[in-house]
Coordinates of C-alpha atoms in Angstrom, one line a residue:
Chain Y
M1 CA 14.3 -38.5 -39.4
I2 CA 14.2 -36.5 -36.2
M3 CA 12.3 -33.9 -38.4
E4 CA 9.6 -36.6 -39.5
Q5 CA 9.2 -37.3 -35.8
A6 CA 9.3 -33.8 -34.4
P7 CA 5.7 -33.7 -34.1
A8 CA 5.3 -36.5 -32.0
L9 CA 8.5 -35.6 -30.1
I10 CA 6.9 -32.3 -28.9
V11 CA 4.6 -34.2 -26.7
I12 CA 6.7 -37.8 -25.9
I13 CA 9.7 -35.9 -24.6
S14 CA 7.4 -33.9 -22.0
L15 CA 5.5 -37.1 -21.1
M16 CA 8.6 -39.5 -20.7
S17 CA 10.8 -37.0 -18.7
A18 CA 7.4 -36.6 -16.3
V19 CA 7.3 -40.0 -15.6
A20 CA 11.1 -40.2 -15.0
T21 CA 11.1 -37.2 -12.7
P22 CA 10.2 -39.1 -9.6
L23 CA 13.2 -41.5 -10.2
I24 CA 15.6 -38.9 -10.8
G25 CA 14.3 -37.0 -7.3
W26 CA 15.0 -40.5 -6.1
L27 CA 18.2 -40.3 -6.7
R28 CA 19.1 -36.9 -6.5
K29 CA 16.3 -34.1 -5.2
D30 CA 18.5 -30.7 -6.8
L31 CA 18.7 -32.9 -10.4
C32 CA 15.2 -32.6 -11.0
Y33 CA 15.2 -28.9 -11.8
F34 CA 18.0 -29.4 -14.3
W35 CA 16.2 -32.3 -15.9
V36 CA 12.6 -30.5 -16.2
I37 CA 14.7 -27.4 -17.9
L38 CA 16.4 -29.9 -20.0
A39 CA 13.4 -31.6 -20.8
L40 CA 11.4 -28.9 -22.0
L41 CA 14.3 -27.2 -24.0
G42 CA 14.1 -30.3 -26.2
S43 CA 10.2 -29.7 -26.2
T44 CA 11.0 -26.0 -27.2
C45 CA 13.5 -26.9 -29.9
C46 CA 11.1 -29.2 -31.8
S47 CA 8.4 -27.1 -31.5
V48 CA 10.7 -24.3 -33.1
L49 CA 11.7 -26.9 -36.0
V50 CA 7.8 -27.7 -36.5
L51 CA 7.0 -23.9 -37.0
N52 CA 9.7 -23.6 -39.3
T53 CA 8.7 -26.7 -41.0
V54 CA 4.9 -25.2 -40.9
M55 CA 5.9 -21.7 -42.2
H56 CA 7.8 -23.5 -45.2
E57 CA 5.9 -26.4 -46.0
G58 CA 2.7 -25.6 -44.9
I59 CA 0.6 -28.2 -43.2
I60 CA 2.1 -30.9 -41.5
H61 CA 0.0 -34.5 -41.0
Y62 CA 1.8 -36.9 -38.6
H63 CA -0.1 -40.4 -38.3
M64 CA 0.3 -42.0 -34.9
G65 CA 1.8 -45.3 -35.6
G66 CA 1.1 -45.3 -39.2
W67 CA -2.7 -45.7 -39.2
L68 CA -4.3 -43.3 -41.3
P69 CA -7.0 -41.3 -40.7
P70 CA -10.1 -41.3 -40.0
W71 CA -9.2 -44.4 -37.8
G72 CA -5.9 -43.7 -36.3
I73 CA -5.0 -40.5 -34.4
E74 CA -3.3 -38.2 -36.5
Y75 CA -1.7 -34.9 -35.0
A76 CA -2.5 -31.9 -37.9
I77 CA -0.4 -29.2 -37.8
D78 CA -1.2 -26.0 -39.4
H79 CA -0.1 -22.3 -38.4
L80 CA -2.4 -21.9 -35.3
N81 CA -1.0 -25.1 -33.8
A82 CA 2.5 -24.3 -34.5
M83 CA 2.4 -21.2 -32.7
M84 CA 0.7 -22.2 -29.8
L85 CA 3.6 -24.8 -29.3
V86 CA 6.4 -22.4 -29.4
L87 CA 4.5 -20.4 -27.0
I88 CA 3.4 -23.3 -24.5
T89 CA 6.9 -24.9 -24.7
G90 CA 8.9 -21.5 -24.0
S91 CA 6.6 -19.9 -21.6
S92 CA 6.7 -23.3 -19.5
L93 CA 10.4 -23.3 -20.4
L94 CA 11.1 -19.8 -18.9
V95 CA 8.4 -20.7 -15.6
A96 CA 10.6 -23.9 -15.2
I97 CA 14.0 -21.6 -14.9
Y98 CA 11.8 -19.0 -12.5
S99 CA 10.2 -21.8 -10.4
K100 CA 13.5 -22.8 -8.3
R101 CA 13.7 -20.1 -5.5
S102 CA 10.0 -19.6 -5.5
L103 CA 9.5 -23.6 -4.7
E104 CA 12.4 -23.4 -2.4
A105 CA 10.5 -20.9 -0.4
E106 CA 6.8 -22.4 -0.7
L107 CA 6.8 -26.1 -0.9
S108 CA 10.8 -26.8 -0.4
D109 CA 9.8 -30.9 0.4
R110 CA 7.7 -31.2 -2.5
T111 CA 9.7 -30.1 -5.3
V112 CA 9.9 -33.6 -7.1
Y113 CA 6.3 -33.9 -7.2
F114 CA 5.8 -30.3 -8.2
Y115 CA 7.7 -31.0 -11.2
T116 CA 6.4 -34.5 -12.1
L117 CA 2.8 -32.4 -12.3
F118 CA 4.6 -29.7 -13.8
L119 CA 5.9 -31.6 -16.9
L120 CA 2.5 -33.7 -16.9
Q121 CA 0.6 -30.4 -17.6
V122 CA 2.7 -29.2 -20.0
T123 CA 2.2 -32.6 -21.8
G124 CA -1.5 -31.9 -21.1
F125 CA -1.5 -28.5 -23.1
L126 CA 0.9 -29.5 -26.0
G127 CA -1.1 -32.6 -26.6
I128 CA -4.5 -30.7 -26.8
V129 CA -2.7 -28.0 -29.1
I130 CA -1.6 -30.3 -31.2
T131 CA -3.9 -33.3 -31.7
G132 CA -6.2 -33.3 -34.8
D133 CA -8.7 -36.0 -33.0
V134 CA -11.8 -34.8 -31.0
F135 CA -11.7 -37.4 -28.4
N136 CA -7.9 -37.9 -27.7
L137 CA -8.2 -33.6 -27.4
Y138 CA -10.3 -34.9 -24.1
V139 CA -8.3 -36.8 -22.7
F140 CA -5.2 -34.5 -23.0
L141 CA -7.9 -31.9 -21.9
E142 CA -8.3 -34.3 -18.5
V143 CA -4.1 -34.9 -18.1
A144 CA -3.7 -30.8 -18.0
S145 CA -6.6 -30.1 -16.0
L146 CA -6.1 -32.8 -13.1
S147 CA -2.6 -31.8 -13.0
G148 CA -3.5 -28.3 -12.7
Y149 CA -6.2 -29.3 -9.9
A150 CA -3.3 -31.2 -7.9
L151 CA -0.8 -28.3 -8.6
I152 CA -2.9 -25.6 -7.3
A153 CA -4.2 -27.7 -4.3
T154 CA -0.5 -27.3 -2.9
G155 CA -0.9 -23.6 -2.3
E156 CA -1.4 -21.5 0.6
E157 CA -4.1 -21.8 3.2
G158 CA -7.4 -22.1 1.5
A159 CA -5.8 -23.7 -1.8
P160 CA -7.3 -27.0 -1.1
L161 CA -10.9 -26.0 -1.2
A162 CA -10.0 -23.8 -4.4
A163 CA -8.9 -26.6 -6.2
F164 CA -11.4 -28.7 -5.1
R165 CA -14.1 -26.5 -6.3
Y166 CA -12.3 -25.9 -9.7
L167 CA -12.0 -29.5 -10.2
I168 CA -15.9 -30.2 -9.8
L169 CA -16.8 -27.4 -12.2
G170 CA -13.6 -28.2 -14.4
T171 CA -15.3 -31.7 -14.4
V172 CA -18.3 -30.6 -15.6
G173 CA -16.8 -28.7 -18.1
A174 CA -14.7 -31.7 -19.6
C175 CA -18.1 -33.7 -19.3
F176 CA -19.7 -31.6 -21.8
Y177 CA -17.1 -31.7 -23.8
L178 CA -17.5 -35.6 -24.1
L179 CA -20.8 -35.4 -24.5
G180 CA -20.5 -33.3 -27.6
V181 CA -18.1 -35.7 -28.6
G182 CA -20.6 -38.6 -28.3
Y183 CA -23.4 -36.5 -30.0
L184 CA -21.0 -35.7 -33.0
Y185 CA -19.8 -39.3 -33.1
M186 CA -23.6 -40.6 -33.3
V187 CA -24.4 -39.4 -36.5
T188 CA -20.9 -38.7 -38.2
G189 CA -19.3 -42.2 -36.9
S190 CA -15.8 -40.0 -37.2
L191 CA -13.5 -38.6 -34.6
N192 CA -11.0 -37.1 -36.8
M193 CA -11.1 -33.4 -36.8
A194 CA -10.5 -33.1 -41.1
D195 CA -13.1 -35.8 -41.4
L196 CA -15.4 -34.1 -39.5
A197 CA -15.2 -31.1 -41.2
E198 CA -15.8 -33.4 -44.6
I199 CA -18.8 -35.2 -43.2
L200 CA -20.6 -32.4 -40.9
P201 CA -21.8 -30.1 -43.8
R202 CA -24.6 -32.5 -45.1
L203 CA -25.7 -32.7 -41.4
Y204 CA -26.3 -29.1 -40.6
G205 CA -30.1 -29.2 -40.5
S206 CA -29.9 -32.1 -37.7
K207 CA -30.8 -31.1 -34.2
V208 CA -28.1 -33.8 -33.1
I209 CA -25.3 -31.2 -34.4
L210 CA -26.9 -28.4 -32.8
V211 CA -26.9 -30.3 -29.6
A212 CA -23.4 -31.2 -29.5
F213 CA -22.4 -27.7 -31.0
A214 CA -24.3 -26.5 -27.7
F215 CA -22.2 -28.8 -25.3
F216 CA -18.9 -28.1 -26.7
M217 CA -19.1 -23.8 -26.3
V218 CA -20.6 -24.4 -22.8
G219 CA -17.9 -27.2 -22.0
I220 CA -15.0 -25.0 -23.1
A221 CA -16.5 -21.7 -21.7
L222 CA -16.1 -23.3 -18.1
K223 CA -13.2 -24.3 -18.9
M224 CA -12.0 -20.7 -20.1
A225 CA -13.5 -18.9 -17.5
L226 CA -15.9 -16.9 -19.4
F227 CA -18.0 -14.5 -17.3
P228 CA -20.7 -16.5 -16.1
L229 CA -18.8 -19.3 -15.4
H230 CA -15.6 -17.7 -14.3
M231 CA -16.4 -18.5 -10.4
W232 CA -13.7 -21.1 -10.1
L233 CA -10.9 -18.7 -11.6
P234 CA -9.8 -16.1 -8.8
D235 CA -9.6 -18.3 -6.0
A236 CA -8.0 -21.3 -7.4
Y237 CA -5.2 -18.7 -9.0
T238 CA -4.7 -16.4 -6.2
K239 CA -4.0 -19.5 -3.7
A240 CA -1.9 -21.4 -6.1
P241 CA 2.0 -21.4 -5.7
S242 CA 3.3 -18.8 -7.5
A243 CA 5.3 -21.1 -10.0
A244 CA 2.0 -23.2 -10.7
S245 CA 0.1 -19.9 -11.3
A246 CA 2.4 -18.5 -13.3
L247 CA 2.3 -21.6 -15.6
I248 CA -1.3 -22.3 -15.5
A249 CA -3.2 -18.5 -15.8
P250 CA -1.4 -17.7 -18.6
L251 CA -2.0 -21.1 -20.7
M252 CA -5.1 -22.8 -19.4
T253 CA -7.4 -20.2 -20.5
K254 CA -5.5 -19.6 -23.8
V255 CA -5.5 -23.4 -24.4
A256 CA -9.4 -23.5 -24.0
V257 CA -9.6 -20.3 -26.5
Y258 CA -7.6 -22.2 -29.0
I259 CA -10.0 -25.3 -28.5
M260 CA -12.8 -23.2 -29.4
L261 CA -11.4 -21.6 -32.4
R262 CA -11.0 -24.9 -33.4
I263 CA -14.0 -26.2 -32.8
M264 CA -15.6 -23.6 -34.5
F265 CA -13.8 -23.0 -37.4
T266 CA -12.1 -26.3 -38.3
V267 CA -14.6 -29.0 -37.0
F268 CA -17.5 -26.9 -38.1
R269 CA -17.4 -24.5 -41.1
P270 CA -17.3 -20.9 -40.5
Y271 CA -20.4 -20.5 -42.1
F272 CA -22.0 -22.8 -39.8
S273 CA -21.0 -20.9 -36.5
I274 CA -21.5 -17.5 -38.0
E275 CA -24.4 -17.6 -40.3
L276 CA -26.2 -20.5 -39.1
L277 CA -26.5 -20.0 -35.8
P278 CA -26.9 -16.7 -33.4
V279 CA -23.7 -17.9 -31.7
M280 CA -21.7 -15.3 -32.6
K281 CA -24.2 -12.3 -30.8
I282 CA -24.1 -14.6 -27.7
M283 CA -20.5 -14.7 -27.9
L284 CA -20.2 -11.1 -28.5
Y285 CA -22.3 -9.7 -25.4
A286 CA -20.6 -12.7 -23.3
G287 CA -17.4 -11.1 -24.1
I288 CA -18.6 -7.8 -23.6
I289 CA -20.2 -8.2 -20.2
A290 CA -16.9 -10.5 -19.2
I291 CA -15.0 -7.4 -20.1
V292 CA -16.8 -4.7 -18.1
I293 CA -17.0 -6.8 -15.0
G294 CA -13.6 -8.5 -14.9
A295 CA -12.4 -4.8 -15.2
V296 CA -15.3 -3.4 -12.7
M297 CA -14.2 -6.6 -9.9
A298 CA -10.2 -6.0 -10.9
L299 CA -11.2 -2.4 -9.2
A300 CA -12.4 -3.9 -6.0
Q301 CA -9.7 -6.2 -5.1
R302 CA -6.8 -5.2 -2.5
D303 CA -4.5 -8.5 -3.5
F304 CA -2.3 -8.3 -6.3
K305 CA -2.8 -11.6 -7.1
R306 CA -6.3 -11.6 -7.4
M307 CA -6.5 -8.4 -9.0
L308 CA -4.6 -10.2 -11.8
C309 CA -7.0 -12.7 -11.8
Y310 CA -10.0 -10.5 -12.8
V311 CA -7.6 -9.1 -15.7
V312 CA -7.4 -12.6 -16.8
I313 CA -11.2 -12.8 -16.7
A314 CA -11.5 -9.6 -18.9
E315 CA -8.8 -10.4 -21.2
V316 CA -10.7 -14.1 -22.0
G317 CA -13.6 -11.3 -22.7
Y318 CA -11.7 -9.9 -25.3
M319 CA -10.8 -12.9 -27.2
V320 CA -14.2 -14.5 -27.0
G321 CA -16.2 -11.0 -27.9
G322 CA -13.1 -10.5 -30.9
V323 CA -14.5 -13.8 -32.1
G324 CA -17.9 -12.9 -31.3
V325 CA -17.6 -9.8 -34.0
A326 CA -16.9 -12.4 -36.7
N327 CA -14.8 -10.1 -39.4
A328 CA -11.4 -11.6 -40.5
V329 CA -9.9 -8.4 -38.7
A330 CA -11.5 -8.9 -35.7
I331 CA -10.7 -13.0 -35.7
R332 CA -7.0 -11.9 -36.6
G333 CA -7.0 -9.4 -33.6
A334 CA -8.2 -12.2 -31.3
I335 CA -5.7 -14.8 -32.3
L336 CA -3.0 -12.3 -32.2
H337 CA -4.4 -11.4 -28.6
V338 CA -4.2 -15.1 -27.5
M339 CA -0.4 -14.9 -28.2
N340 CA 0.2 -11.4 -26.7
D341 CA -1.9 -12.4 -23.8
V342 CA 0.2 -15.6 -23.1
V343 CA 3.3 -13.6 -22.5
M344 CA 1.2 -10.8 -20.9
T345 CA -0.1 -12.9 -18.4
L346 CA 3.2 -14.9 -17.8
G347 CA 4.9 -11.4 -17.2
L348 CA 2.1 -10.6 -14.8
F349 CA 2.1 -13.6 -12.6
A350 CA 6.3 -13.7 -12.9
V351 CA 6.2 -10.1 -11.1
A352 CA 3.6 -11.4 -8.6
G353 CA 5.6 -14.2 -8.0
I354 CA 8.6 -12.4 -7.1
L355 CA 6.9 -10.1 -5.0
A356 CA 5.2 -12.6 -2.9
Y357 CA 8.8 -14.1 -2.5
K358 CA 10.4 -10.9 -1.5
M359 CA 7.4 -9.7 0.5
K360 CA 5.8 -13.0 1.8
N361 CA 2.7 -11.5 0.8
H362 CA 0.7 -10.1 -1.9
E363 CA -1.4 -7.5 -0.8
I364 CA -1.3 -4.5 -2.8
G365 CA -0.7 -2.0 0.6
A366 CA 2.5 -4.4 1.2
F367 CA 4.4 -3.1 -1.6
D368 CA 6.0 0.3 -0.2
N369 CA 9.0 1.4 -1.9
I370 CA 8.9 -1.3 -4.2
F371 CA 10.4 0.7 -7.0
R372 CA 13.8 1.2 -5.4
K373 CA 14.2 -2.2 -3.7
M374 CA 13.8 -4.1 -6.9
P375 CA 14.3 -1.4 -10.1
F376 CA 14.9 -4.5 -12.3
T377 CA 11.7 -6.6 -11.7
M378 CA 9.4 -3.3 -11.6
A379 CA 10.7 -2.0 -14.7
A380 CA 9.8 -5.4 -16.2
F381 CA 6.2 -5.0 -14.6
L382 CA 5.9 -1.7 -16.2
V383 CA 6.7 -2.9 -19.5
V384 CA 3.9 -5.7 -18.9
A385 CA 1.5 -3.1 -17.4
L386 CA 1.8 -0.7 -20.5
S387 CA 1.2 -3.9 -22.5
V388 CA -1.8 -4.8 -20.8
I389 CA -3.1 -1.2 -20.9
G390 CA -2.2 -1.3 -24.5
V391 CA 0.3 1.6 -25.1
P392 CA 2.5 1.0 -28.6
P393 CA 4.8 -0.5 -29.4
T394 CA 4.0 -2.8 -26.8
C395 CA 2.0 -5.8 -28.2
G396 CA -0.8 -5.5 -26.3
F397 CA -1.5 -1.9 -28.4
F398 CA -1.4 -3.9 -31.7
S399 CA -4.1 -6.7 -30.8
K400 CA -6.2 -4.1 -29.0
W401 CA -6.2 -2.1 -32.3
Y402 CA -7.2 -4.9 -34.7
L403 CA -10.1 -5.9 -32.6
I404 CA -10.8 -2.3 -32.3
Q405 CA -10.7 -2.0 -35.9
G406 CA -12.8 -5.2 -36.6
A407 CA -15.2 -3.9 -34.4
V408 CA -15.6 -0.8 -35.9
M409 CA -16.0 -2.3 -39.5
A410 CA -18.6 -4.4 -38.2
G411 CA -20.2 -1.5 -36.7
N412 CA -20.4 -3.0 -32.9
W413 CA -20.0 0.1 -31.1
T414 CA -20.5 -1.3 -27.9
F415 CA -18.0 -3.9 -28.1
V416 CA -15.5 -1.0 -28.7
A417 CA -16.9 0.9 -25.8
A418 CA -16.1 -2.1 -23.3
L419 CA -12.4 -2.3 -24.6
L420 CA -11.8 1.3 -23.8
F421 CA -13.5 1.2 -20.8
S422 CA -11.3 -1.9 -20.2
S423 CA -8.2 0.1 -20.8
L424 CA -8.9 3.0 -18.8
V425 CA -9.8 0.8 -15.9
N426 CA -6.4 -1.1 -16.5
V427 CA -4.7 2.4 -16.0
V428 CA -6.2 3.1 -12.8
L429 CA -5.2 -0.4 -11.6
F430 CA -1.6 -0.4 -12.8
F431 CA -1.0 3.4 -11.5
R432 CA -2.5 2.6 -8.4
I433 CA 0.5 -0.2 -7.8
I434 CA 2.7 2.1 -9.4
E435 CA 1.5 5.0 -6.8
T436 CA 2.1 2.4 -4.0
G437 CA 5.0 1.3 -5.1
Y438 CA 7.1 4.9 -5.8
Y439 CA 6.2 5.9 -2.2
D440 CA 7.6 5.3 1.1
F441 CA 4.5 5.3 3.1
G442 CA 5.3 3.1 6.0
A443 CA 8.8 4.5 6.7
S444 CA 8.6 7.7 7.9
G445 CA 10.5 7.4 11.0
S446 CA 14.1 8.5 11.3
G447 CA 16.6 9.0 8.7
H448 CA 18.3 5.4 9.3
A449 CA 15.3 3.3 9.1
H450 CA 14.5 5.3 5.7
E451 CA 18.1 4.3 4.2
E452 CA 17.7 0.6 5.3
G453 CA 14.2 0.5 3.8
S454 CA 14.9 1.6 0.4
A455 CA 18.2 -0.4 0.0
V456 CA 18.3 -2.3 -3.3
S457 CA 17.1 -6.3 -2.5
E458 CA 16.5 -7.3 -6.0
A459 CA 14.7 -10.7 -7.2
P460 CA 17.1 -13.5 -7.5
L461 CA 18.8 -13.8 -11.1
S462 CA 17.2 -16.8 -11.8
M463 CA 13.5 -15.4 -11.4
L464 CA 14.8 -12.1 -12.8
I465 CA 15.8 -13.4 -16.1
P466 CA 12.6 -14.8 -17.2
T467 CA 10.6 -12.2 -16.1
V468 CA 13.1 -9.6 -18.1
I469 CA 13.1 -11.8 -21.0
V470 CA 9.4 -11.8 -20.9
A471 CA 9.2 -8.1 -21.1
A472 CA 11.9 -7.9 -23.5
A473 CA 9.5 -10.6 -25.9
I474 CA 6.7 -8.1 -25.2
I475 CA 8.7 -5.5 -26.9
L476 CA 9.8 -7.4 -29.5
I477 CA 6.2 -8.8 -30.4
G478 CA 4.9 -5.8 -30.7
L479 CA 7.6 -4.3 -33.3
Y480 CA 7.9 -7.4 -35.0
N481 CA 4.2 -7.6 -35.2
Q482 CA 3.6 -7.2 -38.8
S483 CA 6.2 -9.9 -39.9
I484 CA 4.2 -12.4 -37.4
L485 CA 0.8 -11.4 -38.8
V486 CA 2.0 -11.9 -42.3
N487 CA 3.9 -15.1 -42.0
I488 CA 2.1 -16.9 -39.2
I489 CA -1.2 -15.4 -38.0
N490 CA -2.9 -14.7 -41.6
F491 CA -2.6 -18.2 -42.2
A492 CA -4.4 -19.3 -38.9
V493 CA -7.6 -17.0 -39.6
P494 CA -10.3 -18.7 -40.7
K495 CA -11.5 -18.3 -44.4
L496 CA -14.8 -16.5 -43.9
Chain J
M1 CA -45.3 -43.4 -23.6
D2 CA -44.0 -45.7 -26.5
F3 CA -41.4 -42.5 -27.3
I4 CA -40.3 -42.8 -23.6
I5 CA -40.2 -46.7 -23.5
A6 CA -38.5 -47.1 -26.6
K7 CA -35.5 -45.0 -25.6
Y8 CA -35.4 -45.7 -22.0
N9 CA -31.7 -45.7 -21.9
Y10 CA -31.4 -42.0 -23.1
W11 CA -33.9 -41.0 -20.2
I12 CA -31.9 -42.9 -17.5
Y13 CA -28.9 -41.5 -18.9
I14 CA -30.4 -38.0 -18.6
I15 CA -31.7 -38.9 -15.3
L16 CA -28.6 -39.9 -13.8
M17 CA -27.0 -37.3 -15.1
M18 CA -29.1 -34.6 -13.5
I19 CA -29.1 -36.4 -10.5
G20 CA -25.4 -36.5 -10.3
F21 CA -25.4 -32.6 -11.3
Y22 CA -28.2 -31.8 -8.6
A23 CA -25.6 -33.4 -5.9
M24 CA -22.6 -31.6 -7.1
I25 CA -24.0 -28.5 -7.1
A26 CA -26.2 -28.2 -4.2
K27 CA -25.0 -30.7 -1.4
S28 CA -22.2 -28.9 0.7
N29 CA -20.7 -32.3 2.1
L30 CA -17.6 -32.8 0.0
I31 CA -18.1 -36.6 -0.4
K32 CA -21.5 -36.3 -1.7
K33 CA -20.3 -34.0 -4.3
I34 CA -17.6 -36.5 -5.4
I35 CA -20.3 -39.1 -5.4
G36 CA -22.3 -36.7 -7.4
M37 CA -19.3 -36.4 -10.1
N38 CA -18.9 -39.8 -10.4
I39 CA -22.7 -40.6 -11.1
F40 CA -22.4 -37.8 -13.5
Q41 CA -19.5 -39.5 -15.2
T42 CA -21.5 -42.5 -15.3
A43 CA -24.1 -41.0 -16.9
I44 CA -21.8 -40.2 -19.9
I45 CA -20.5 -43.5 -20.0
L46 CA -24.2 -45.2 -20.2
F47 CA -24.9 -42.5 -23.0
F48 CA -21.9 -43.7 -25.2
V49 CA -22.7 -47.3 -24.7
S50 CA -26.3 -46.5 -25.8
I51 CA -25.1 -44.8 -29.1
A52 CA -23.1 -48.1 -29.9
Y53 CA -26.6 -50.2 -30.0
K54 CA -29.1 -50.5 -33.0
K55 CA -32.1 -51.9 -32.6
G56 CA -32.9 -54.4 -35.5
G57 CA -31.5 -54.8 -39.1
A58 CA -28.2 -53.9 -37.7
T59 CA -25.1 -54.5 -39.9
L60 CA -21.6 -55.2 -39.2
P61 CA -19.0 -52.2 -39.2
I62 CA -17.5 -52.7 -42.5
L63 CA -16.1 -49.0 -43.3
T64 CA -14.9 -48.9 -46.8
H65 CA -14.5 -46.0 -48.9
A66 CA -16.5 -47.5 -51.5
D67 CA -17.8 -45.4 -53.5
A68 CA -14.7 -42.9 -53.8
H69 CA -16.0 -39.8 -52.5
G70 CA -14.4 -40.4 -49.4
E71 CA -17.7 -40.9 -47.7
H72 CA -18.2 -44.3 -45.6
A73 CA -20.2 -46.5 -47.3
I74 CA -22.3 -47.7 -44.7
Q75 CA -23.8 -45.0 -42.7
V76 CA -23.3 -44.9 -39.1
A77 CA -26.6 -45.2 -37.7
Q78 CA -26.8 -48.5 -39.2
Y79 CA -23.9 -50.9 -37.8
L80 CA -23.3 -51.9 -34.1
N81 CA -20.6 -49.9 -33.4
P82 CA -17.7 -51.4 -30.9
L83 CA -15.6 -48.1 -30.6
P84 CA -17.4 -46.1 -28.1
H85 CA -16.7 -49.0 -25.7
V86 CA -13.2 -48.7 -26.5
L87 CA -13.4 -44.8 -25.9
M88 CA -15.4 -45.5 -22.5
L89 CA -12.4 -47.7 -21.0
T90 CA -10.3 -44.4 -21.4
A91 CA -13.2 -42.2 -20.1
I92 CA -13.4 -44.9 -16.8
V93 CA -9.3 -44.0 -16.5
V94 CA -10.4 -40.6 -16.6
S95 CA -12.9 -40.9 -14.6
I96 CA -10.9 -42.9 -11.8
A97 CA -8.0 -40.5 -12.1
T98 CA -10.3 -37.6 -11.2
L99 CA -11.8 -39.2 -8.1
G100 CA -8.4 -40.0 -6.8
V101 CA -7.2 -36.5 -6.9
A102 CA -10.6 -35.1 -5.9
L103 CA -10.1 -38.1 -2.5
A104 CA -6.8 -36.7 -1.9
I105 CA -7.7 -33.1 -1.8
A106 CA -10.8 -33.6 0.6
I107 CA -8.3 -36.1 2.6
M108 CA -6.0 -33.0 3.0
M109 CA -9.0 -30.9 3.8
Y110 CA -10.0 -33.2 6.3
R111 CA -6.8 -33.4 7.9
K112 CA -6.5 -29.7 8.3
Y113 CA -10.3 -28.6 9.2
H114 CA -11.5 -31.7 10.4
T115 CA -14.5 -31.6 8.8
L116 CA -15.7 -32.4 5.1
E117 CA -18.7 -29.6 5.1
E118 CA -18.4 -26.8 2.9
D119 CA -19.5 -24.1 5.1
E120 CA -17.8 -25.2 8.1
I121 CA -14.3 -25.0 5.7
L122 CA -15.3 -21.8 4.3
K123 CA -15.7 -20.7 8.4
A124 CA -12.3 -21.9 9.5
I125 CA -10.2 -20.4 6.3
K126 CA -11.8 -17.0 7.4

């Protein structure tokens, strides 16, 4: 019984808990934290169950309210969705545990509303990933985005303006997506992804389909902050509260990459996206430019969180470029990188949140001596940094390896060069922080002051444990990447 | 000329959308940006309602899998379609929610900086 309803429960649990959060906060404010963790634990269990079912029994089709597709809304869960579901619920659970102390410091009077929006945002992400209906996807996209704007607007000085700019651009992106849906609906009369995939091949010559595809691509590129459309991202993620940026930064862009994969390879057939249109070349070069510009801009930043934002932009370039290479190996690398990037970005922003909590500041210059003060946090940071750079056996190495392998097979040497360039820049980026963190530039005074400055003052356990779990997950995903590839990702790669 | 008149609702949708787009990008007053955003979203509603309507010889939307090919027996181009209106109810709700969040953020900034001009707010932040 529960097993059959698990796909619906994943979304319903988080949605209903979001509605109930203000009521619980009205009764007792401090219960909210445990309520959110409980709700996300429920969602996580359901999504692990679903992943397990998908791995053993194949694709799940769940018909909402018993209405059959193409008229009713269908939840179609294959390996790609199931993987994303586990990633989203798992990482949001970790962020929920992590959020307590940092919220007390940053938003002490508004925790109840924060948690309501937090759960709504998770609901949006889960809905986008689980649904098999293009219009339903639009609605969930807006649920996720709207709660994201509100979460970002509660941040530090300047956050409302950043959130407002994000809102304007995000709305343009979502509206373009909606227009794409409209143009598809005009000629097919269907909104179900599987049904569209059946009907569309007969219409591939039509200009209406090309317009729809173009609107989809531009709209989603805005949402995922692909290079020329990335302007909203650095400000919004830098100024958001630490807990909010730890939730939004890993998931929003990756969920947008998921939508892109879905549209390109499920709604449209791979040969339409790859052979009939020059879109792959555009994506490849957009990816390369995003990687190079992201890396260079990251080098120019003095603010730790802002630097991480440009790292995120470069990572989006990896995935888009990997899909643009358009062979099975590179797309496999891109999908693996979606998974790795969720975990790595979560780790980076979690560390940034801890540093902001301890230092009340996220300028790199203020990070003197942090390795001695916070040995465990910085050990976790080191693992995450090595993974972003791409050192084996961390997970970042393997996805980069497949991306490079795919690019070499396709003879795309510019993409290989861009990936290697970005790895080198990442070395410089992270070693700059390690250098600042190891040495004691500030306290060159008396010996006593020095002793005080270097005393261990580790982050609170509720923040430290999720961060360490993320670091452990990075190594585990790296070590078990073969079985993840064989059991999950190989099924998610489209048949080219 | 016939081409323009025959499909005037689509031309109006494009013109409205461009007006909204221009206001969102070029205006520096936050409220004007919000108004532009709303015009932009309304243009899309006009587009969806337009695609539902068919001129002359339209049929009712009877969808059957008559020919057993899993294909709709009646082509979508031929029937008066009620569904886009229903989709637009949802889109209107979404656009109202967006408007609400945008206005709330604008009020937040007005209380803090006492202005709604983007460049003045930028100056106040720095």
